[in-house]
Amino acid sequence: MNYQQTELQPGLYLVATPIGHARDITLRALDVLAAADILAAEDTRTLQKLLQIHGIPREGRALVAYHDHSSDAAVQRLAGEIRQGRSVAYTSEAGSPLISDPGYRLVAELAREGLPVTVIPGPSAAVAALSLAGLPTDRFLFLGFPPAKAAARLSWLADQAHSGATQVIYESPRRIGELLEALCETHGPGRPAALCRELTKTYETVLRGTVSELAEMLRETPARGECVLVVAGTEAPEAGEEDVETALVNAMERLSMKDAVKEVAESLGMPRKTVYQMALSLRQED
Ligand code: SAM
């Protein structure tokens, strides 16, 4: 038996669960899942499977579904159980609850009512990817999922292009190629990044390179499985306007405007869009 019999105080217990490897779960998480009066889960089947793997009996305990589309009545039902002295363990489908996963409304409401909430920390794909990426981790920015539509995604990324913090992005394998192409525009093709796939699973892989190199790799072999993209922050100081203009004037003497923009953006690590706009103004001035 991997868990200990424990008595739980009334309250909500946010329990982190594995992001792939079923044994990536803490002993305390198992204790809480074994002891809670009520089991609440984003996906009740996933939780049942986890209980089975770790030999934790359900023993007639209520197993209720909760996600962010659940009604206010569902939040109030759980709050009511806690008020009556019961303990509720909550798990999201994988990893840490509330991290691009449901639970926010529930925690906010319980906190507002002064009811006890605690966390049983554990895996999260964002932190696992940061550990593996080989990019600076002194400052990082968790961005979650980008907007699905191209224009909204570009402006969402552009807002972060000049941040010095390493950026962590969740994306589905279907859109990760488009995300990398968009990053070439907003962050510049030379920005270092790491694509972390299937973390803790059999086919865990990390592809490291610039965003344009990663985009190229995916054009050849599209990504499969769950993905986290980690993108380096910008290295201060960026090239000044005059440096960019000088580089552009030189490059445009040798190359077409399109190729000059590409060369300058890559060599100065700047967004292609910004360099393109400067090239247009230079041409107009001529
Ligand atoms: N709550 C989870 C956490 O703590 O990481 C995140 C849930 S979010 C709905 C699911 C996304 O997390 C996936 O689309 C993927 O971007 C990322 N993810 C989850 N598990 C992963 C894994 N094993 N490898 C890579 N990315 C993963």
PDB file of C-alpha atoms and ligand atoms in Angstrom:
ATOM      1  CA  MET A   1       0.000   0.000   0.000  1.00  0.00           C
ATOM      2  CA  ASN A   2       1.518   3.331  -1.076  1.00  0.00           C
ATOM      3  CA  TYR A   3      -0.624   5.585   1.041  1.00  0.00           C
ATOM      4  CA  GLN A   4      -1.092   6.145   4.762  1.00  0.00           C
ATOM      5  CA  GLN A   5      -4.388   6.386   6.600  1.00  0.00           C
ATOM      6  CA  THR A   6      -4.794  10.036   7.585  1.00  0.00           C
ATOM      7  CA  GLU A   7      -7.501  12.234   9.041  1.00  0.00           C
ATOM      8  CA  LEU A   8      -8.225  15.311   6.946  1.00  0.00           C
ATOM      9  CA  GLN A   9      -9.474  18.626   8.277  1.00  0.00           C
ATOM     10  CA  PRO A  10     -12.496  20.032   6.419  1.00  0.00           C
ATOM     11  CA  GLY A  11     -11.580  22.019   3.317  1.00  0.00           C
ATOM     12  CA  LEU A  12     -10.697  21.879  -0.358  1.00  0.00           C
ATOM     13  CA  TYR A  13      -7.483  20.012  -1.251  1.00  0.00           C
ATOM     14  CA  LEU A  14      -6.100  20.884  -4.698  1.00  0.00           C
ATOM     15  CA  VAL A  15      -4.212  17.752  -5.692  1.00  0.00           C
ATOM     16  CA  ALA A  16      -1.644  17.765  -8.523  1.00  0.00           C
ATOM     17  CA  THR A  17      -1.622  14.570 -10.587  1.00  0.00           C
ATOM     18  CA  PRO A  18       0.782  13.132 -13.213  1.00  0.00           C
ATOM     19  CA  ILE A  19       1.245  14.763 -16.646  1.00  0.00           C
ATOM     20  CA  GLY A  20       2.146  11.409 -18.194  1.00  0.00           C
ATOM     21  CA  HIS A  21       4.021   8.955 -16.007  1.00  0.00           C
ATOM     22  CA  ALA A  22       1.493   7.551 -13.518  1.00  0.00           C
ATOM     23  CA  ARG A  23       4.101   7.277 -10.746  1.00  0.00           C
ATOM     24  CA  ASP A  24       4.761  11.040 -10.789  1.00  0.00           C
ATOM     25  CA  ILE A  25       2.457  11.616  -7.856  1.00  0.00           C
ATOM     26  CA  THR A  26       3.462  12.546  -4.339  1.00  0.00           C
ATOM     27  CA  LEU A  27       2.873  10.300  -1.326  1.00  0.00           C
ATOM     28  CA  ARG A  28       0.862  13.105   0.253  1.00  0.00           C
ATOM     29  CA  ALA A  29      -1.359  13.319  -2.853  1.00  0.00           C
ATOM     30  CA  LEU A  30      -2.086   9.582  -2.475  1.00  0.00           C
ATOM     31  CA  ASP A  31      -2.844  10.043   1.253  1.00  0.00           C
ATOM     32  CA  VAL A  32      -5.299  12.847   0.479  1.00  0.00           C
ATOM     33  CA  LEU A  33      -6.989  10.948  -2.364  1.00  0.00           C
ATOM     34  CA  ALA A  34      -7.395   7.968  -0.013  1.00  0.00           C
ATOM     35  CA  ALA A  35      -8.776  10.023   2.870  1.00  0.00           C
ATOM     36  CA  ALA A  36     -10.970  12.764   1.369  1.00  0.00           C
ATOM     37  CA  ASP A  37     -14.709  12.469   2.049  1.00  0.00           C
ATOM     38  CA  ILE A  38     -15.538  13.673  -1.474  1.00  0.00           C
ATOM     39  CA  LEU A  39     -13.567  13.273  -4.676  1.00  0.00           C
ATOM     40  CA  ALA A  40     -14.090  16.024  -7.241  1.00  0.00           C
ATOM     41  CA  ALA A  41     -12.446  15.940 -10.643  1.00  0.00           C
ATOM     42  CA  GLU A  42     -12.388  17.710 -13.996  1.00  0.00           C
ATOM     43  CA  ASP A  43     -12.538  14.221 -15.516  1.00  0.00           C
ATOM     44  CA  THR A  44     -13.926  11.572 -13.169  1.00  0.00           C
ATOM     45  CA  ARG A  45     -12.773   8.668 -15.374  1.00  0.00           C
ATOM     46  CA  THR A  46      -9.138   9.850 -15.304  1.00  0.00           C
ATOM     47  CA  LEU A  47      -9.292  10.117 -11.522  1.00  0.00           C
ATOM     48  CA  GLN A  48     -10.862   6.667 -11.186  1.00  0.00           C
ATOM     49  CA  LYS A  49      -8.062   5.227 -13.318  1.00  0.00           C
ATOM     50  CA  LEU A  50      -5.437   6.927 -11.150  1.00  0.00           C
ATOM     51  CA  LEU A  51      -7.065   5.531  -7.991  1.00  0.00           C
ATOM     52  CA  GLN A  52      -6.981   2.051  -9.531  1.00  0.00           C
ATOM     53  CA  ILE A  53      -3.316   2.316 -10.536  1.00  0.00           C
ATOM     54  CA  HIS A  54      -2.354   3.256  -6.990  1.00  0.00           C
ATOM     55  CA  GLY A  55      -4.684   0.772  -5.297  1.00  0.00           C
ATOM     56  CA  ILE A  56      -6.816   3.413  -3.583  1.00  0.00           C
ATOM     57  CA  PRO A  57     -10.364   2.174  -2.921  1.00  0.00           C
ATOM     58  CA  ARG A  58     -13.228   4.538  -3.584  1.00  0.00           C
ATOM     59  CA  GLU A  59     -15.324   2.908  -0.845  1.00  0.00           C
ATOM     60  CA  GLY A  60     -18.647   4.472  -1.770  1.00  0.00           C
ATOM     61  CA  ARG A  61     -17.293   8.015  -1.618  1.00  0.00           C
ATOM     62  CA  ALA A  62     -18.984  10.560  -3.852  1.00  0.00           C
ATOM     63  CA  LEU A  63     -17.101  11.195  -7.094  1.00  0.00           C
ATOM     64  CA  VAL A  64     -18.312  14.440  -8.677  1.00  0.00           C
ATOM     65  CA  ALA A  65     -17.386  16.223 -11.895  1.00  0.00           C
ATOM     66  CA  TYR A  66     -16.309  19.844 -11.587  1.00  0.00           C
ATOM     67  CA  HIS A  67     -15.000  22.129 -14.323  1.00  0.00           C
ATOM     68  CA  ASP A  68     -15.127  25.851 -14.976  1.00  0.00           C
ATOM     69  CA  HIS A  69     -18.421  25.536 -16.870  1.00  0.00           C
ATOM     70  CA  SER A  70     -20.040  23.970 -13.810  1.00  0.00           C
ATOM     71  CA  SER A  71     -22.917  26.018 -12.468  1.00  0.00           C
ATOM     72  CA  ASP A  72     -22.760  28.318  -9.436  1.00  0.00           C
ATOM     73  CA  ALA A  73     -24.946  25.693  -7.761  1.00  0.00           C
ATOM     74  CA  ALA A  74     -22.100  23.145  -8.170  1.00  0.00           C
ATOM     75  CA  VAL A  75     -19.664  25.555  -6.483  1.00  0.00           C
ATOM     76  CA  GLN A  76     -22.192  26.134  -3.682  1.00  0.00           C
ATOM     77  CA  ARG A  77     -22.747  22.381  -3.238  1.00  0.00           C
ATOM     78  CA  LEU A  78     -19.022  21.836  -2.638  1.00  0.00           C
ATOM     79  CA  ALA A  79     -18.829  24.909  -0.389  1.00  0.00           C
ATOM     80  CA  GLY A  80     -21.799  23.527   1.569  1.00  0.00           C
ATOM     81  CA  GLU A  81     -20.070  20.150   2.068  1.00  0.00           C
ATOM     82  CA  ILE A  82     -16.983  21.908   3.430  1.00  0.00           C
ATOM     83  CA  ARG A  83     -19.104  24.071   5.733  1.00  0.00           C
ATOM     84  CA  GLN A  84     -20.613  20.853   7.091  1.00  0.00           C
ATOM     85  CA  GLY A  85     -17.132  19.596   7.974  1.00  0.00           C
ATOM     86  CA  ARG A  86     -16.223  17.500   4.911  1.00  0.00           C
ATOM     87  CA  SER A  87     -12.938  17.317   3.027  1.00  0.00           C
ATOM     88  CA  VAL A  88     -12.964  17.567  -0.774  1.00  0.00           C
ATOM     89  CA  ALA A  89     -10.007  16.485  -2.946  1.00  0.00           C
ATOM     90  CA  TYR A  90     -10.004  18.151  -6.366  1.00  0.00           C
ATOM     91  CA  THR A  91      -7.938  17.022  -9.368  1.00  0.00           C
ATOM     92  CA  SER A  92      -7.804  18.379 -12.903  1.00  0.00           C
ATOM     93  CA  GLU A  93      -7.309  16.044 -15.845  1.00  0.00           C
ATOM     94  CA  ALA A  94      -3.520  16.216 -15.521  1.00  0.00           C
ATOM     95  CA  GLY A  95      -0.895  18.229 -13.691  1.00  0.00           C
ATOM     96  CA  SER A  96      -1.654  21.097 -11.358  1.00  0.00           C
ATOM     97  CA  PRO A  97      -5.260  22.256 -11.019  1.00  0.00           C
ATOM     98  CA  LEU A  98      -5.893  25.867 -12.149  1.00  0.00           C
ATOM     99  CA  ILE A  99      -2.795  25.938 -14.406  1.00  0.00           C
ATOM    100  CA  SER A 100      -4.595  26.263 -17.773  1.00  0.00           C
ATOM    101  CA  ASP A 101      -7.143  24.025 -16.084  1.00  0.00           C
ATOM    102  CA  PRO A 102     -10.357  24.498 -14.095  1.00  0.00           C
ATOM    103  CA  GLY A 103     -10.639  25.377 -10.423  1.00  0.00           C
ATOM    104  CA  TYR A 104     -10.238  29.143 -10.357  1.00  0.00           C
ATOM    105  CA  ARG A 105     -13.909  29.949  -9.695  1.00  0.00           C
ATOM    106  CA  LEU A 106     -14.113  27.330  -6.993  1.00  0.00           C
ATOM    107  CA  VAL A 107     -10.998  28.538  -5.171  1.00  0.00           C
ATOM    108  CA  ALA A 108     -12.007  32.199  -5.504  1.00  0.00           C
ATOM    109  CA  GLU A 109     -15.467  31.524  -4.072  1.00  0.00           C
ATOM    110  CA  LEU A 110     -14.210  29.395  -1.155  1.00  0.00           C
ATOM    111  CA  ALA A 111     -11.570  32.024  -0.352  1.00  0.00           C
ATOM    112  CA  ARG A 112     -14.254  34.732  -0.466  1.00  0.00           C
ATOM    113  CA  GLU A 113     -16.341  32.740   2.002  1.00  0.00           C
ATOM    114  CA  GLY A 114     -13.318  32.199   4.269  1.00  0.00           C
ATOM    115  CA  LEU A 115     -13.396  28.399   3.801  1.00  0.00           C
ATOM    116  CA  PRO A 116     -10.098  26.459   3.992  1.00  0.00           C
ATOM    117  CA  VAL A 117      -8.265  25.708   0.740  1.00  0.00           C
ATOM    118  CA  THR A 118      -4.885  24.014   0.517  1.00  0.00           C
ATOM    119  CA  VAL A 119      -2.671  22.547  -2.203  1.00  0.00           C
ATOM    120  CA  ILE A 120      -0.853  19.265  -2.625  1.00  0.00           C
ATOM    121  CA  PRO A 121       1.766  20.444  -5.143  1.00  0.00           C
ATOM    122  CA  GLY A 122       3.211  18.240  -7.839  1.00  0.00           C
ATOM    123  CA  PRO A 123       3.771  18.036 -11.593  1.00  0.00           C
ATOM    124  CA  SER A 124       3.038  20.791 -14.049  1.00  0.00           C
ATOM    125  CA  ALA A 125       4.031  20.683 -17.720  1.00  0.00           C
ATOM    126  CA  ALA A 126       5.156  24.339 -17.571  1.00  0.00           C
ATOM    127  CA  VAL A 127       7.711  23.730 -14.820  1.00  0.00           C
ATOM    128  CA  ALA A 128       8.850  20.402 -16.305  1.00  0.00           C
ATOM    129  CA  ALA A 129       9.460  22.154 -19.659  1.00  0.00           C
ATOM    130  CA  LEU A 130      11.373  25.002 -17.999  1.00  0.00           C
ATOM    131  CA  SER A 131      13.618  22.464 -16.261  1.00  0.00           C
ATOM    132  CA  LEU A 132      14.435  20.798 -19.588  1.00  0.00           C
ATOM    133  CA  ALA A 133      14.542  23.684 -22.059  1.00  0.00           C
ATOM    134  CA  GLY A 134      18.058  24.860 -21.291  1.00  0.00           C
ATOM    135  CA  LEU A 135      16.935  28.510 -21.376  1.00  0.00           C
ATOM    136  CA  PRO A 136      17.237  31.075 -18.564  1.00  0.00           C
ATOM    137  CA  THR A 137      14.843  30.401 -15.699  1.00  0.00           C
ATOM    138  CA  ASP A 138      15.631  33.349 -13.417  1.00  0.00           C
ATOM    139  CA  ARG A 139      12.511  35.084 -14.752  1.00  0.00           C
ATOM    140  CA  PHE A 140       9.719  33.379 -16.648  1.00  0.00           C
ATOM    141  CA  LEU A 141       6.301  34.266 -17.918  1.00  0.00           C
ATOM    142  CA  PHE A 142       3.600  31.597 -18.135  1.00  0.00           C
ATOM    143  CA  LEU A 143       1.398  32.513 -21.088  1.00  0.00           C
ATOM    144  CA  GLY A 144      -0.855  29.441 -21.276  1.00  0.00           C
ATOM    145  CA  PHE A 145      -2.654  28.812 -24.599  1.00  0.00           C
ATOM    146  CA  PRO A 146      -2.455  31.440 -27.403  1.00  0.00           C
ATOM    147  CA  PRO A 147      -5.614  32.571 -29.208  1.00  0.00           C
ATOM    148  CA  ALA A 148      -6.483  30.157 -32.023  1.00  0.00           C
ATOM    149  CA  LYS A 149      -7.089  32.845 -34.694  1.00  0.00           C
ATOM    150  CA  ALA A 150      -4.024  34.065 -36.588  1.00  0.00           C
ATOM    151  CA  ALA A 151      -4.498  37.831 -36.144  1.00  0.00           C
ATOM    152  CA  ALA A 152      -5.305  37.600 -32.433  1.00  0.00           C
ATOM    153  CA  ARG A 153      -2.337  35.262 -31.915  1.00  0.00           C
ATOM    154  CA  LEU A 154       0.059  37.688 -33.643  1.00  0.00           C
ATOM    155  CA  SER A 155      -0.933  40.623 -31.455  1.00  0.00           C
ATOM    156  CA  TRP A 156      -0.930  38.416 -28.321  1.00  0.00           C
ATOM    157  CA  LEU A 157       2.647  37.347 -29.141  1.00  0.00           C
ATOM    158  CA  ALA A 158       3.738  40.856 -30.150  1.00  0.00           C
ATOM    159  CA  ASP A 159       2.795  42.048 -26.638  1.00  0.00           C
ATOM    160  CA  GLN A 160       5.492  39.735 -25.223  1.00  0.00           C
ATOM    161  CA  ALA A 161       8.178  40.188 -27.912  1.00  0.00           C
ATOM    162  CA  HIS A 162      10.250  42.657 -25.884  1.00  0.00           C
ATOM    163  CA  SER A 163       9.967  40.916 -22.534  1.00  0.00           C
ATOM    164  CA  GLY A 164      13.271  39.810 -21.029  1.00  0.00           C
ATOM    165  CA  ALA A 165      11.562  36.861 -19.317  1.00  0.00           C
ATOM    166  CA  THR A 166      11.581  33.340 -20.733  1.00  0.00           C
ATOM    167  CA  GLN A 167       8.087  32.584 -22.050  1.00  0.00           C
ATOM    168  CA  VAL A 168       6.175  29.322 -21.589  1.00  0.00           C
ATOM    169  CA  ILE A 169       3.381  28.551 -24.050  1.00  0.00           C
ATOM    170  CA  TYR A 170       0.976  25.599 -24.205  1.00  0.00           C
ATOM    171  CA  GLU A 171      -0.252  24.662 -27.664  1.00  0.00           C
ATOM    172  CA  SER A 172      -1.896  21.734 -29.413  1.00  0.00           C
ATOM    173  CA  PRO A 173       0.333  19.809 -31.850  1.00  0.00           C
ATOM    174  CA  ARG A 174      -2.009  20.866 -34.696  1.00  0.00           C
ATOM    175  CA  ARG A 175      -1.163  24.547 -34.227  1.00  0.00           C
ATOM    176  CA  ILE A 176       2.421  24.449 -32.934  1.00  0.00           C
ATOM    177  CA  GLY A 177       3.865  24.939 -36.454  1.00  0.00           C
ATOM    178  CA  GLU A 178       1.728  28.058 -36.999  1.00  0.00           C
ATOM    179  CA  LEU A 179       2.790  29.322 -33.569  1.00  0.00           C
ATOM    180  CA  LEU A 180       6.465  29.028 -34.506  1.00  0.00           C
ATOM    181  CA  GLU A 181       5.890  30.800 -37.841  1.00  0.00           C
ATOM    182  CA  ALA A 182       4.126  33.615 -35.964  1.00  0.00           C
ATOM    183  CA  LEU A 183       7.004  33.839 -33.466  1.00  0.00           C
ATOM    184  CA  CYS A 184       9.429  34.387 -36.385  1.00  0.00           C
ATOM    185  CA  GLU A 185       7.393  37.514 -37.167  1.00  0.00           C
ATOM    186  CA  THR A 186       6.944  38.853 -33.665  1.00  0.00           C
ATOM    187  CA  HIS A 187      10.074  37.772 -31.783  1.00  0.00           C
ATOM    188  CA  GLY A 188      12.473  37.500 -34.723  1.00  0.00           C
ATOM    189  CA  PRO A 189      13.589  34.279 -36.413  1.00  0.00           C
ATOM    190  CA  GLY A 190      16.792  34.033 -34.378  1.00  0.00           C
ATOM    191  CA  ARG A 191      15.097  33.807 -30.955  1.00  0.00           C
ATOM    192  CA  PRO A 192      16.209  30.654 -29.073  1.00  0.00           C
ATOM    193  CA  ALA A 193      13.444  28.244 -28.069  1.00  0.00           C
ATOM    194  CA  ALA A 194      12.788  24.673 -26.989  1.00  0.00           C
ATOM    195  CA  LEU A 195       9.855  22.504 -27.989  1.00  0.00           C
ATOM    196  CA  CYS A 196       9.167  20.003 -25.195  1.00  0.00           C
ATOM    197  CA  ARG A 197       6.937  17.117 -26.244  1.00  0.00           C
ATOM    198  CA  GLU A 198       5.306  14.242 -24.373  1.00  0.00           C
ATOM    199  CA  LEU A 199       7.037  15.061 -21.105  1.00  0.00           C
ATOM    200  CA  THR A 200       7.472  12.091 -18.737  1.00  0.00           C
ATOM    201  CA  LYS A 201       6.011   9.745 -21.398  1.00  0.00           C
ATOM    202  CA  THR A 202       7.717   7.117 -23.563  1.00  0.00           C
ATOM    203  CA  TYR A 203       8.373   9.459 -26.481  1.00  0.00           C
ATOM    204  CA  GLU A 204       9.507  12.488 -24.488  1.00  0.00           C
ATOM    205  CA  THR A 205      11.561  14.739 -26.789  1.00  0.00           C
ATOM    206  CA  VAL A 206      13.047  18.217 -26.587  1.00  0.00           C
ATOM    207  CA  LEU A 207      13.914  20.093 -29.784  1.00  0.00           C
ATOM    208  CA  ARG A 208      16.194  23.064 -29.175  1.00  0.00           C
ATOM    209  CA  GLY A 209      17.071  25.784 -31.691  1.00  0.00           C
ATOM    210  CA  THR A 210      15.962  29.163 -32.946  1.00  0.00           C
ATOM    211  CA  VAL A 211      12.258  29.634 -33.649  1.00  0.00           C
ATOM    212  CA  SER A 212      12.963  29.551 -37.399  1.00  0.00           C
ATOM    213  CA  GLU A 213      14.968  26.319 -37.061  1.00  0.00           C
ATOM    214  CA  LEU A 214      12.160  24.730 -35.069  1.00  0.00           C
ATOM    215  CA  ALA A 215       9.572  25.952 -37.610  1.00  0.00           C
ATOM    216  CA  GLU A 216      11.666  24.352 -40.366  1.00  0.00           C
ATOM    217  CA  MET A 217      11.908  21.045 -38.443  1.00  0.00           C
ATOM    218  CA  LEU A 218       8.127  20.957 -38.032  1.00  0.00           C
ATOM    219  CA  ARG A 219       7.573  21.711 -41.725  1.00  0.00           C
ATOM    220  CA  GLU A 220       9.486  18.488 -42.398  1.00  0.00           C
ATOM    221  CA  THR A 221       8.042  16.418 -39.533  1.00  0.00           C
ATOM    222  CA  PRO A 222       4.856  17.787 -37.957  1.00  0.00           C
ATOM    223  CA  ALA A 223       4.710  17.552 -34.152  1.00  0.00           C
ATOM    224  CA  ARG A 224       2.638  14.914 -32.385  1.00  0.00           C
ATOM    225  CA  GLY A 225       1.600  14.547 -28.767  1.00  0.00           C
ATOM    226  CA  GLU A 226       1.355  17.178 -26.065  1.00  0.00           C
ATOM    227  CA  CYS A 227       3.614  20.205 -26.491  1.00  0.00           C
ATOM    228  CA  VAL A 228       5.032  23.043 -24.443  1.00  0.00           C
ATOM    229  CA  LEU A 229       7.040  25.716 -26.222  1.00  0.00           C
ATOM    230  CA  VAL A 230       9.598  27.621 -24.174  1.00  0.00           C
ATOM    231  CA  VAL A 231      10.899  30.820 -25.802  1.00  0.00           C
ATOM    232  CA  ALA A 232      13.860  32.847 -24.535  1.00  0.00           C
ATOM    233  CA  GLY A 233      13.263  36.443 -23.507  1.00  0.00           C
ATOM    234  CA  THR A 234      14.895  39.174 -25.533  1.00  0.00           C
ATOM    235  CA  GLU A 235      18.523  39.929 -24.749  1.00  0.00           C
ATOM    236  CA  ALA A 236      18.825  43.572 -23.740  1.00  0.00           C
ATOM    237  CA  PRO A 237      19.907  45.907 -25.132  1.00  0.00           C
ATOM    238  CA  GLU A 238      18.218  45.583 -28.513  1.00  0.00           C
ATOM    239  CA  ALA A 239      19.729  47.207 -31.588  1.00  0.00           C
ATOM    240  CA  GLY A 240      18.895  50.922 -31.807  1.00  0.00           C
ATOM    241  CA  GLU A 241      16.974  52.411 -34.728  1.00  0.00           C
ATOM    242  CA  GLU A 242      20.142  53.795 -36.291  1.00  0.00           C
ATOM    243  CA  ASP A 243      21.882  50.389 -36.189  1.00  0.00           C
ATOM    244  CA  VAL A 244      18.933  48.798 -37.945  1.00  0.00           C
ATOM    245  CA  GLU A 245      18.789  51.540 -40.604  1.00  0.00           C
ATOM    246  CA  THR A 246      22.519  51.245 -41.332  1.00  0.00           C
ATOM    247  CA  ALA A 247      22.266  47.462 -41.595  1.00  0.00           C
ATOM    248  CA  LEU A 248      19.225  47.794 -43.892  1.00  0.00           C
ATOM    249  CA  VAL A 249      20.827  50.375 -46.195  1.00  0.00           C
ATOM    250  CA  ASN A 250      23.861  48.101 -46.589  1.00  0.00           C
ATOM    251  CA  ALA A 251      21.798  44.972 -47.119  1.00  0.00           C
ATOM    252  CA  MET A 252      19.434  46.644 -49.651  1.00  0.00           C
ATOM    253  CA  GLU A 253      22.425  47.581 -51.810  1.00  0.00           C
ATOM    254  CA  ARG A 254      23.098  43.884 -52.301  1.00  0.00           C
ATOM    255  CA  LEU A 255      19.720  42.203 -51.895  1.00  0.00           C
ATOM    256  CA  SER A 256      16.022  42.529 -52.675  1.00  0.00           C
ATOM    257  CA  MET A 257      14.033  44.295 -49.948  1.00  0.00           C
ATOM    258  CA  LYS A 258      12.526  40.987 -48.804  1.00  0.00           C
ATOM    259  CA  ASP A 259      15.918  39.266 -48.472  1.00  0.00           C
ATOM    260  CA  ALA A 260      17.476  42.335 -46.849  1.00  0.00           C
ATOM    261  CA  VAL A 261      14.721  42.392 -44.223  1.00  0.00           C
ATOM    262  CA  LYS A 262      15.228  38.676 -43.563  1.00  0.00           C
ATOM    263  CA  GLU A 263      19.002  39.054 -43.216  1.00  0.00           C
ATOM    264  CA  VAL A 264      18.822  42.086 -40.902  1.00  0.00           C
ATOM    265  CA  ALA A 265      16.063  40.599 -38.735  1.00  0.00           C
ATOM    266  CA  GLU A 266      18.099  37.412 -38.289  1.00  0.00           C
ATOM    267  CA  SER A 267      21.432  39.114 -37.632  1.00  0.00           C
ATOM    268  CA  LEU A 268      20.004  41.600 -35.116  1.00  0.00           C
ATOM    269  CA  GLY A 269      17.515  39.141 -33.601  1.00  0.00           C
ATOM    270  CA  MET A 270      14.602  41.462 -34.354  1.00  0.00           C
ATOM    271  CA  PRO A 271      11.015  40.818 -35.399  1.00  0.00           C
ATOM    272  CA  ARG A 272      10.816  40.683 -39.187  1.00  0.00           C
ATOM    273  CA  LYS A 273       7.685  42.837 -39.153  1.00  0.00           C
ATOM    274  CA  THR A 274       9.462  45.717 -37.375  1.00  0.00           C
ATOM    275  CA  VAL A 275      12.425  45.570 -39.759  1.00  0.00           C
ATOM    276  CA  TYR A 276      10.071  45.394 -42.759  1.00  0.00           C
ATOM    277  CA  GLN A 277       8.284  48.556 -41.641  1.00  0.00           C
ATOM    278  CA  MET A 278      11.627  50.377 -41.304  1.00  0.00           C
ATOM    279  CA  ALA A 279      12.669  49.170 -44.782  1.00  0.00           C
ATOM    280  CA  LEU A 280       9.411  50.528 -46.220  1.00  0.00           C
ATOM    281  CA  SER A 281       9.993  53.963 -44.659  1.00  0.00           C
ATOM    282  CA  LEU A 282      13.580  54.003 -45.951  1.00  0.00           C
ATOM    283  CA  ARG A 283      12.352  53.212 -49.459  1.00  0.00           C
ATOM    284  CA  GLN A 284       9.715  55.954 -49.236  1.00  0.00           C
ATOM    285  CA  GLU A 285      12.361  58.472 -48.101  1.00  0.00           C
ATOM    286  CA  ASP A 286      14.413  57.588 -51.212  1.00  0.00           C
TER     287      ASP A 286
HETATM  288  N1  SAM B   1      -2.735  21.619 -15.593  1.00  0.00           N
HETATM  289  C1  SAM B   1      -1.740  21.161 -16.539  1.00  0.00           C
HETATM  290  C2  SAM B   1      -0.363  21.495 -15.998  1.00  0.00           C
HETATM  291  O1  SAM B   1      -0.216  21.701 -14.796  1.00  0.00           O
HETATM  292  O2  SAM B   1       0.587  21.520 -16.778  1.00  0.00           O
HETATM  293  C3  SAM B   1      -1.958  21.742 -17.919  1.00  0.00           C
HETATM  294  C4  SAM B   1      -3.287  21.386 -18.514  1.00  0.00           C
HETATM  295  S1  SAM B   1      -3.546  22.058 -20.095  1.00  0.00           S
HETATM  296  C5  SAM B   1      -5.258  21.788 -20.336  1.00  0.00           C
HETATM  297  C6  SAM B   1      -2.889  20.850 -21.150  1.00  0.00           C
HETATM  298  C7  SAM B   1      -1.637  21.342 -21.875  1.00  0.00           C
HETATM  299  O3  SAM B   1      -0.513  21.197 -21.021  1.00  0.00           O
HETATM  300  C8  SAM B   1      -1.297  20.532 -23.111  1.00  0.00           C
HETATM  301  O4  SAM B   1      -2.000  21.003 -24.244  1.00  0.00           O
HETATM  302  C9  SAM B   1       0.187  20.777 -23.245  1.00  0.00           C
HETATM  303  O5  SAM B   1       0.444  22.037 -23.803  1.00  0.00           O
HETATM  304  C10 SAM B   1       0.606  20.786 -21.768  1.00  0.00           C
HETATM  305  N2  SAM B   1       0.964  19.422 -21.332  1.00  0.00           N
HETATM  306  C11 SAM B   1       0.300  18.647 -20.458  1.00  0.00           C
HETATM  307  N3  SAM B   1       0.951  17.470 -20.288  1.00  0.00           N
HETATM  308  C12 SAM B   1       2.045  17.512 -21.069  1.00  0.00           C
HETATM  309  C13 SAM B   1       3.106  16.603 -21.338  1.00  0.00           C
HETATM  310  N4  SAM B   1       3.168  15.419 -20.766  1.00  0.00           N
HETATM  311  N5  SAM B   1       4.071  17.006 -22.201  1.00  0.00           N
HETATM  312  C14 SAM B   1       4.032  18.206 -22.795  1.00  0.00           C
HETATM  313  N6  SAM B   1       3.043  19.099 -22.575  1.00  0.00           N
HETATM  314  C15 SAM B   1       2.069  18.757 -21.729  1.00  0.00           C
END
